[in-house]
């Protein structure tokens, strides 16, 4: 068991609180923020209107002491970039070893486009591993669909049980969770179009010729850039890349494979590298642009599938 | 300003066009000369051929040009050696050389010609490692001059002698020819602004970095980079811009991006680079 007052920054605490009343919310949020301010720990808040109203009501002028007070809907810029926002917001304090608290209410999970957040929330376990950060994630049971609430319980190592923060019996390691929610890796159809390329420009030409003429320009740009980045990485790793594409239900699948040394981290590409690190952005961009992205590595060799809406 | 264009033949050229042509062999060069000078003569332009060989050998390169001897006789066609034209002061001076061509073009117009068409076989200038920076400076200044002068120019290179450097030099031209080896992008500089054309990716990032470094070294103050005519930019090339921004910041200089299309926003934003949308 963890008690707020006892935490002084000894590693990451990633906790979920599923609430269904203002009273539930108040019971968890107020002590979390109060303990942080009392301990002179920077408190970052990204939340919906209900939490903002509660905080204003309870803390009044003391809200000026928060390190960040932001509206969740205004913060959302897509799952990949929102995770990067959190990482960048906390980075300076965490690097200095300062224990931080993050109160996050991802209100976007009540919307269809926010479903992917569960994976990025899972990746936060790796992104903030070992950091002196207590992240409390709030979900309104009345708003968020049950499957996403179930996922929330699986990606958070700790859960608020109504009176205390305790290890979650539902928690699954990040890579296991990601594998369970990503599209299944089925064999590609024999009829797929497949071509070996030795330069990114060849891959872009392939995309240009493969997409139907009526494809919207924005989708065309997204597919082109995403495939380009994967091919550039593959060529760096192995000299050439194999590019395949096929239709799968309502999705257009693009697969880029190579015979390089492999990429075995299930979390690869979910978060961009820090701003001062110049490499490692290609897969992150591909993930950002695609509806889904799945990575498989075996021995030497990697294949990455991107799923886009079929135009 | 025109977009990046790949040429099949050295024709359909207009004033302001500045071409990089990597020729395969002497026969290829002769075809280029015959094609472009035939077109230029038909338009009433004066013709200038510059090469690093004896005038008789330069004359031989023009064997396929109809009316060569008559044009040499009446002054419409002039031949110059590299040493005579580029090294008149004993060393290659980019800005002075550009002024020479500007004055040549004005003299041609004053003499009643429609403009000036120049073909320069500058293989030796490109392969002179010591003069590489000066040659890049020269090509940047030449491109800016061409934009406002009635001159059309072809910079010809022996592809086999120049090697990989060809791609970097070619990228200083918006019209390019090298079968299967074009750099795919072009970079120009004028009035405090770099303009990018074509497509920039991992294959061309190294050339882009060297050219941008050359511009940074030759300029001061704020540098605008206009991406309005850039059809594609990836993470590798965005990284080059990010590094340039860092370099400039260390010198209290600012790099400003303009003409950022939608497709460029994400790779640039990955390095916290942002800029104005196309006008």
CSV table of N, CA and C in Angstrom, one decimal, chain A residues 81 199-201 204 218 221-222 224-225 228-229 232 278-282 284-285 288-289, chain B residues 199-203 232-236 239 242-243 262-263 266-272:
chain,number,residue,atom,x,y,z
A,81,UNK,N,1.4,12.7,-29.8
A,81,UNK,CA,2.0,14.0,-29.5
A,81,UNK,C,1.5,14.4,-28.1
A,199,UNK,N,15.9,3.0,-52.2
A,199,UNK,CA,16.0,4.4,-51.9
A,199,UNK,C,14.6,4.8,-51.5
A,200,UNK,N,14.5,5.8,-50.5
A,200,UNK,CA,13.1,6.2,-50.1
A,200,UNK,C,12.3,6.8,-51.3
A,201,UNK,N,12.9,7.4,-52.2
A,201,UNK,CA,12.2,8.0,-53.4
A,201,UNK,C,11.5,6.9,-54.1
A,204,UNK,N,8.3,6.2,-52.3
A,204,UNK,CA,7.3,7.2,-52.5
A,204,UNK,C,6.7,7.1,-53.8
A,218,UNK,N,-4.6,14.7,-48.1
A,218,UNK,CA,-4.1,14.6,-46.7
A,218,UNK,C,-3.7,13.1,-46.4
A,221,UNK,N,-0.6,12.3,-48.4
A,221,UNK,CA,0.6,12.8,-47.7
A,221,UNK,C,1.0,11.9,-46.6
A,222,UNK,N,0.0,11.5,-45.8
A,222,UNK,CA,0.3,10.7,-44.6
A,222,UNK,C,0.9,9.4,-44.9
A,224,UNK,N,2.5,8.5,-47.6
A,224,UNK,CA,3.8,8.8,-48.3
A,224,UNK,C,4.9,9.0,-47.2
A,225,UNK,N,4.6,9.9,-46.3
A,225,UNK,CA,5.6,10.2,-45.2
A,225,UNK,C,5.8,9.0,-44.3
A,228,UNK,N,7.8,6.3,-46.2
A,228,UNK,CA,9.1,6.9,-46.4
A,228,UNK,C,10.0,6.7,-45.2
A,229,UNK,N,9.4,7.0,-44.0
A,229,UNK,CA,10.2,7.0,-42.8
A,229,UNK,C,10.6,5.5,-42.5
A,232,UNK,N,13.3,4.4,-45.0
A,232,UNK,CA,14.6,5.1,-44.7
A,232,UNK,C,15.3,4.3,-43.5
A,278,UNK,N,18.7,13.9,-31.7
A,278,UNK,CA,18.4,14.2,-33.1
A,278,UNK,C,17.9,12.9,-33.8
A,279,UNK,N,18.1,11.7,-33.4
A,279,UNK,CA,17.7,10.5,-34.1
A,279,UNK,C,16.5,9.9,-33.5
A,280,UNK,N,15.9,8.9,-34.3
A,280,UNK,CA,14.9,8.0,-33.7
A,280,UNK,C,13.5,8.5,-33.8
A,281,UNK,N,13.2,9.3,-34.8
A,281,UNK,CA,11.8,9.9,-35.0
A,281,UNK,C,11.0,9.2,-36.0
A,282,UNK,N,11.6,8.4,-36.9
A,282,UNK,CA,10.9,7.9,-38.0
A,282,UNK,C,9.7,7.0,-37.7
A,284,UNK,N,8.2,6.8,-34.8
A,284,UNK,CA,7.2,7.7,-34.1
A,284,UNK,C,6.3,8.4,-35.1
A,285,UNK,N,6.9,9.0,-36.1
A,285,UNK,CA,6.1,9.7,-37.1
A,285,UNK,C,5.1,8.7,-37.8
A,288,UNK,N,2.3,8.0,-35.6
A,288,UNK,CA,1.5,9.2,-35.4
A,288,UNK,C,0.5,9.3,-36.6
A,289,UNK,N,1.0,8.9,-37.8
A,289,UNK,CA,0.2,9.2,-39.0
A,289,UNK,C,-0.8,8.0,-39.2
B,199,UNK,N,12.4,17.4,-53.7
B,199,UNK,CA,12.1,16.5,-52.5
B,199,UNK,C,13.4,16.3,-51.8
B,200,UNK,N,13.3,16.4,-50.4
B,200,UNK,CA,14.5,16.2,-49.6
B,200,UNK,C,14.2,15.0,-48.7
B,201,UNK,N,15.1,14.0,-48.7
B,201,UNK,CA,15.0,12.8,-47.9
B,201,UNK,C,16.4,12.3,-47.4
B,202,UNK,N,16.4,11.1,-46.9
B,202,UNK,CA,17.6,10.6,-46.3
B,202,UNK,C,18.7,10.5,-47.4
B,203,UNK,N,18.3,10.3,-48.6
B,203,UNK,CA,19.3,10.1,-49.7
B,203,UNK,C,20.0,11.5,-50.0
B,232,UNK,N,8.4,17.6,-50.8
B,232,UNK,CA,8.5,16.6,-49.8
B,232,UNK,C,9.7,16.9,-48.9
B,233,UNK,N,9.5,16.7,-47.6
B,233,UNK,CA,10.6,16.7,-46.7
B,233,UNK,C,10.4,15.7,-45.6
B,234,UNK,N,11.5,14.9,-45.3
B,234,UNK,CA,11.3,13.9,-44.3
B,234,UNK,C,12.1,14.2,-43.0
B,235,UNK,N,12.2,13.3,-42.1
B,235,UNK,CA,12.8,13.5,-40.8
B,235,UNK,C,14.3,13.8,-41.0
B,236,UNK,N,15.0,13.1,-41.9
B,236,UNK,CA,16.4,13.3,-42.1
B,236,UNK,C,16.7,14.8,-42.5
B,239,UNK,N,16.0,17.2,-39.7
B,239,UNK,CA,17.1,17.2,-38.8
B,239,UNK,C,18.2,18.2,-39.2
B,242,UNK,N,17.1,21.5,-38.2
B,242,UNK,CA,17.2,21.6,-36.7
B,242,UNK,C,18.7,21.9,-36.3
B,243,UNK,N,19.6,21.2,-36.9
B,243,UNK,CA,21.0,21.4,-36.6
B,243,UNK,C,21.5,22.8,-37.0
B,262,UNK,N,1.3,21.5,-45.3
B,262,UNK,CA,0.7,20.6,-44.3
B,262,UNK,C,1.6,19.4,-44.1
B,263,UNK,N,2.1,18.8,-45.2
B,263,UNK,CA,2.8,17.5,-45.1
B,263,UNK,C,4.1,17.7,-44.4
B,266,UNK,N,4.6,17.9,-39.6
B,266,UNK,CA,4.9,16.9,-38.6
B,266,UNK,C,6.5,16.6,-38.5
B,267,UNK,N,7.1,16.3,-39.7
B,267,UNK,CA,8.6,16.1,-39.5
B,267,UNK,C,9.3,17.3,-39.0
B,268,UNK,N,8.9,18.5,-39.3
B,268,UNK,CA,9.5,19.6,-38.7
B,268,UNK,C,9.2,19.8,-37.2
B,269,UNK,N,8.0,19.5,-36.9
B,269,UNK,CA,7.6,19.7,-35.5
B,269,UNK,C,8.3,18.6,-34.6
B,270,UNK,N,8.7,17.5,-35.2
B,270,UNK,CA,9.4,16.5,-34.4
B,270,UNK,C,10.7,17.1,-33.9
B,271,UNK,N,11.2,18.2,-34.5
B,271,UNK,CA,12.4,18.9,-33.9
B,271,UNK,C,12.0,20.3,-33.4
B,272,UNK,N,10.7,20.4,-33.1
B,272,UNK,CA,10.3,21.7,-32.6
B,272,UNK,C,10.5,22.8,-33.6
